[in-house]
Amino acid sequence: MIDIILFWLGCLLVVLGGILDVVAAIGINKFNNFFLRLHAATVGTIGGSVYPLVGIALISLSLDTPPTFKFYVAGVSLVSAAVIALISPAGTHILARAAYKSGEVRPEPIVVDKLAEVDKK
C-alpha cells in the first residue's frame, strides 16, 4: 500500500515540476523587467528540477527492483535536488546583485530602493 502512495506522490511531483516549468517559461517571455525574468527563471529551476527529482526518488523507492538500484537512484536524485536547491538561489542573488551594481539594468517601476540607501552609507 505504501508503494502505491509513494508512486503516485512521485508522479504528482513530476507533473507539478512540468507545470512549474511551463509557468516559468511563460513568465520569462511575459515579464518586461530583468529582475522579474530572473525570478521566473529561478521558479523554473527550483520548481522544474527539484520537485521532479524528489518525485523520481519517490518513484524509484516504490518500484519492485533490487534495493541497490532503487536506493542508488533515490540517493542520486535527492542529492542532486539538494545541491540545486542550495546553489540556485545563491547564484540568482549573485547575478541580480551584479546586474544592479553594473548599472546596466534598473528595476522598473521602483518604489523603494534599499540597495541605493545601503550604498550611500
PDB file of C-alpha atoms in Angstrom:
ATOM      1  CA  MET A   1       0.000   0.000   0.000  1.00  0.00           C
ATOM      2  CA  ILE A   2       2.797   2.435   0.853  1.00  0.00           C
ATOM      3  CA  ASP A   3       4.428   1.660  -2.504  1.00  0.00           C
ATOM      4  CA  ILE A   4       1.328   2.812  -4.356  1.00  0.00           C
ATOM      5  CA  ILE A   5       1.162   6.039  -2.339  1.00  0.00           C
ATOM      6  CA  LEU A   6       4.864   6.753  -2.951  1.00  0.00           C
ATOM      7  CA  PHE A   7       4.470   6.049  -6.661  1.00  0.00           C
ATOM      8  CA  TRP A   8       1.518   8.394  -7.143  1.00  0.00           C
ATOM      9  CA  LEU A   9       3.034  11.083  -4.935  1.00  0.00           C
ATOM     10  CA  GLY A  10       6.188  10.891  -7.055  1.00  0.00           C
ATOM     11  CA  CYS A  11       4.135  11.123 -10.244  1.00  0.00           C
ATOM     12  CA  LEU A  12       2.340  14.157  -8.823  1.00  0.00           C
ATOM     13  CA  LEU A  13       5.659  15.879  -8.084  1.00  0.00           C
ATOM     14  CA  VAL A  14       6.951  15.159 -11.592  1.00  0.00           C
ATOM     15  CA  VAL A  15       3.785  16.604 -13.160  1.00  0.00           C
ATOM     16  CA  LEU A  16       3.939  19.601 -10.810  1.00  0.00           C
ATOM     17  CA  GLY A  17       7.521  20.208 -11.926  1.00  0.00           C
ATOM     18  CA  GLY A  18       6.442  20.172 -15.561  1.00  0.00           C
ATOM     19  CA  ILE A  19       3.656  22.651 -14.851  1.00  0.00           C
ATOM     20  CA  LEU A  20       6.052  24.956 -12.997  1.00  0.00           C
ATOM     21  CA  ASP A  21       8.466  24.791 -15.937  1.00  0.00           C
ATOM     22  CA  VAL A  22       5.683  25.915 -18.276  1.00  0.00           C
ATOM     23  CA  VAL A  23       4.715  28.728 -15.884  1.00  0.00           C
ATOM     24  CA  ALA A  24       8.361  29.818 -15.684  1.00  0.00           C
ATOM     25  CA  ALA A  25       8.684  29.815 -19.470  1.00  0.00           C
ATOM     26  CA  ILE A  26       5.583  31.978 -19.774  1.00  0.00           C
ATOM     27  CA  GLY A  27       6.926  34.314 -17.081  1.00  0.00           C
ATOM     28  CA  ILE A  28      10.286  34.667 -18.802  1.00  0.00           C
ATOM     29  CA  ASN A  29       8.550  35.664 -22.027  1.00  0.00           C
ATOM     30  CA  LYS A  30       5.842  37.875 -20.496  1.00  0.00           C
ATOM     31  CA  PHE A  31       7.745  39.858 -17.880  1.00  0.00           C
ATOM     32  CA  ASN A  32       9.343  43.069 -19.100  1.00  0.00           C
ATOM     33  CA  ASN A  33      11.942  43.556 -16.373  1.00  0.00           C
ATOM     34  CA  PHE A  34      15.261  41.753 -15.957  1.00  0.00           C
ATOM     35  CA  PHE A  35      14.692  41.079 -12.273  1.00  0.00           C
ATOM     36  CA  LEU A  36      11.195  39.693 -12.819  1.00  0.00           C
ATOM     37  CA  ARG A  37      12.513  37.454 -15.577  1.00  0.00           C
ATOM     38  CA  LEU A  38      15.284  36.300 -13.271  1.00  0.00           C
ATOM     39  CA  HIS A  39      12.667  35.432 -10.660  1.00  0.00           C
ATOM     40  CA  ALA A  40      10.698  33.431 -13.230  1.00  0.00           C
ATOM     41  CA  ALA A  41      13.860  31.579 -14.218  1.00  0.00           C
ATOM     42  CA  THR A  42      14.504  30.688 -10.585  1.00  0.00           C
ATOM     43  CA  VAL A  43      10.951  29.387 -10.221  1.00  0.00           C
ATOM     44  CA  GLY A  44      11.667  27.185 -13.221  1.00  0.00           C
ATOM     45  CA  THR A  45      14.927  25.998 -11.733  1.00  0.00           C
ATOM     46  CA  ILE A  46      13.605  25.174  -8.290  1.00  0.00           C
ATOM     47  CA  GLY A  47      10.122  24.040  -9.228  1.00  0.00           C
ATOM     48  CA  GLY A  48      11.059  22.478 -12.518  1.00  0.00           C
ATOM     49  CA  SER A  49      14.052  20.484 -11.343  1.00  0.00           C
ATOM     50  CA  VAL A  50      13.916  19.964  -7.576  1.00  0.00           C
ATOM     51  CA  TYR A  51      10.313  18.736  -7.402  1.00  0.00           C
ATOM     52  CA  PRO A  52      10.698  16.236 -10.260  1.00  0.00           C
ATOM     53  CA  LEU A  53      13.952  14.935  -8.798  1.00  0.00           C
ATOM     54  CA  VAL A  54      12.248  14.314  -5.465  1.00  0.00           C
ATOM     55  CA  GLY A  55       9.401  12.700  -7.396  1.00  0.00           C
ATOM     56  CA  ILE A  56      11.839  10.425  -9.228  1.00  0.00           C
ATOM     57  CA  ALA A  57      13.322   9.422  -5.871  1.00  0.00           C
ATOM     58  CA  LEU A  58       9.875   8.520  -4.548  1.00  0.00           C
ATOM     59  CA  ILE A  59       9.001   6.610  -7.714  1.00  0.00           C
ATOM     60  CA  SER A  60      12.259   4.670  -7.620  1.00  0.00           C
ATOM     61  CA  LEU A  61      11.683   3.731  -3.973  1.00  0.00           C
ATOM     62  CA  SER A  62       8.233   2.403  -4.824  1.00  0.00           C
ATOM     63  CA  LEU A  63       9.367   0.149  -7.688  1.00  0.00           C
ATOM     64  CA  ASP A  64       9.869  -3.577  -7.310  1.00  0.00           C
ATOM     65  CA  THR A  65      13.561  -3.576  -8.238  1.00  0.00           C
ATOM     66  CA  PRO A  66      16.714  -4.656  -6.415  1.00  0.00           C
ATOM     67  CA  PRO A  67      17.383  -2.448  -3.368  1.00  0.00           C
ATOM     68  CA  THR A  68      20.804  -1.390  -4.618  1.00  0.00           C
ATOM     69  CA  PHE A  69      19.278   0.061  -7.780  1.00  0.00           C
ATOM     70  CA  LYS A  70      16.370   1.845  -6.135  1.00  0.00           C
ATOM     71  CA  PHE A  71      18.467   3.294  -3.306  1.00  0.00           C
ATOM     72  CA  TYR A  72      21.130   4.418  -5.787  1.00  0.00           C
ATOM     73  CA  VAL A  73      18.600   6.218  -7.994  1.00  0.00           C
ATOM     74  CA  ALA A  74      16.818   7.738  -4.989  1.00  0.00           C
ATOM     75  CA  GLY A  75      20.088   8.844  -3.401  1.00  0.00           C
ATOM     76  CA  VAL A  76      21.448  10.444  -6.549  1.00  0.00           C
ATOM     77  CA  SER A  77      18.124  12.191  -7.169  1.00  0.00           C
ATOM     78  CA  LEU A  78      17.878  13.552  -3.637  1.00  0.00           C
ATOM     79  CA  VAL A  79      21.498  14.717  -3.537  1.00  0.00           C
ATOM     80  CA  SER A  80      21.054  16.434  -6.909  1.00  0.00           C
ATOM     81  CA  ALA A  81      17.850  18.093  -5.710  1.00  0.00           C
ATOM     82  CA  ALA A  82      19.577  19.297  -2.532  1.00  0.00           C
ATOM     83  CA  VAL A  83      22.521  20.750  -4.458  1.00  0.00           C
ATOM     84  CA  ILE A  84      20.225  22.554  -6.896  1.00  0.00           C
ATOM     85  CA  ALA A  85      18.030  23.850  -4.057  1.00  0.00           C
ATOM     86  CA  LEU A  86      21.069  25.242  -2.235  1.00  0.00           C
ATOM     87  CA  ILE A  87      23.007  26.697  -5.157  1.00  0.00           C
ATOM     88  CA  SER A  88      20.280  28.115  -7.401  1.00  0.00           C
ATOM     89  CA  PRO A  89      19.045  30.904  -5.082  1.00  0.00           C
ATOM     90  CA  ALA A  90      22.608  31.943  -4.278  1.00  0.00           C
ATOM     91  CA  GLY A  91      23.522  32.077  -7.955  1.00  0.00           C
ATOM     92  CA  THR A  92      20.412  34.067  -8.774  1.00  0.00           C
ATOM     93  CA  HIS A  93      21.161  36.523  -5.975  1.00  0.00           C
ATOM     94  CA  ILE A  94      24.739  36.975  -7.194  1.00  0.00           C
ATOM     95  CA  LEU A  95      23.542  37.542 -10.755  1.00  0.00           C
ATOM     96  CA  ALA A  96      20.905  40.072  -9.675  1.00  0.00           C
ATOM     97  CA  ARG A  97      23.348  41.932  -7.439  1.00  0.00           C
ATOM     98  CA  ALA A  98      25.976  42.109 -10.195  1.00  0.00           C
ATOM     99  CA  ALA A  99      23.411  43.354 -12.704  1.00  0.00           C
ATOM    100  CA  TYR A 100      22.214  46.014 -10.277  1.00  0.00           C
ATOM    101  CA  LYS A 101      25.743  47.138  -9.357  1.00  0.00           C
ATOM    102  CA  SER A 102      26.792  47.398 -13.003  1.00  0.00           C
ATOM    103  CA  GLY A 103      24.033  49.904 -13.666  1.00  0.00           C
ATOM    104  CA  GLU A 104      23.076  48.229 -16.923  1.00  0.00           C
ATOM    105  CA  VAL A 105      19.651  47.196 -15.668  1.00  0.00           C
ATOM    106  CA  ARG A 106      17.381  49.119 -13.350  1.00  0.00           C
ATOM    107  CA  PRO A 107      14.273  47.793 -11.663  1.00  0.00           C
ATOM    108  CA  GLU A 108      11.168  49.394 -13.139  1.00  0.00           C
ATOM    109  CA  PRO A 109       8.879  50.579 -11.583  1.00  0.00           C
ATOM    110  CA  ILE A 110      10.881  51.260  -8.458  1.00  0.00           C
ATOM    111  CA  VAL A 111       9.075  52.193  -5.253  1.00  0.00           C
ATOM    112  CA  VAL A 112      11.826  51.855  -2.650  1.00  0.00           C
ATOM    113  CA  ASP A 113      15.483  51.234  -3.426  1.00  0.00           C
ATOM    114  CA  LYS A 114      17.043  49.809  -0.276  1.00  0.00           C
ATOM    115  CA  LEU A 115      20.278  48.944  -2.099  1.00  0.00           C
ATOM    116  CA  ALA A 116      20.850  52.587  -3.026  1.00  0.00           C
ATOM    117  CA  GLU A 117      20.381  53.542   0.619  1.00  0.00           C
ATOM    118  CA  VAL A 118      22.956  50.949   1.686  1.00  0.00           C
ATOM    119  CA  ASP A 119      25.444  52.083  -0.975  1.00  0.00           C
ATOM    120  CA  LYS A 120      25.241  55.716   0.230  1.00  0.00           C
ATOM    121  CA  LYS A 121      26.427  54.760   3.721  1.00  0.00           C
TER     122      LYS A 121
END
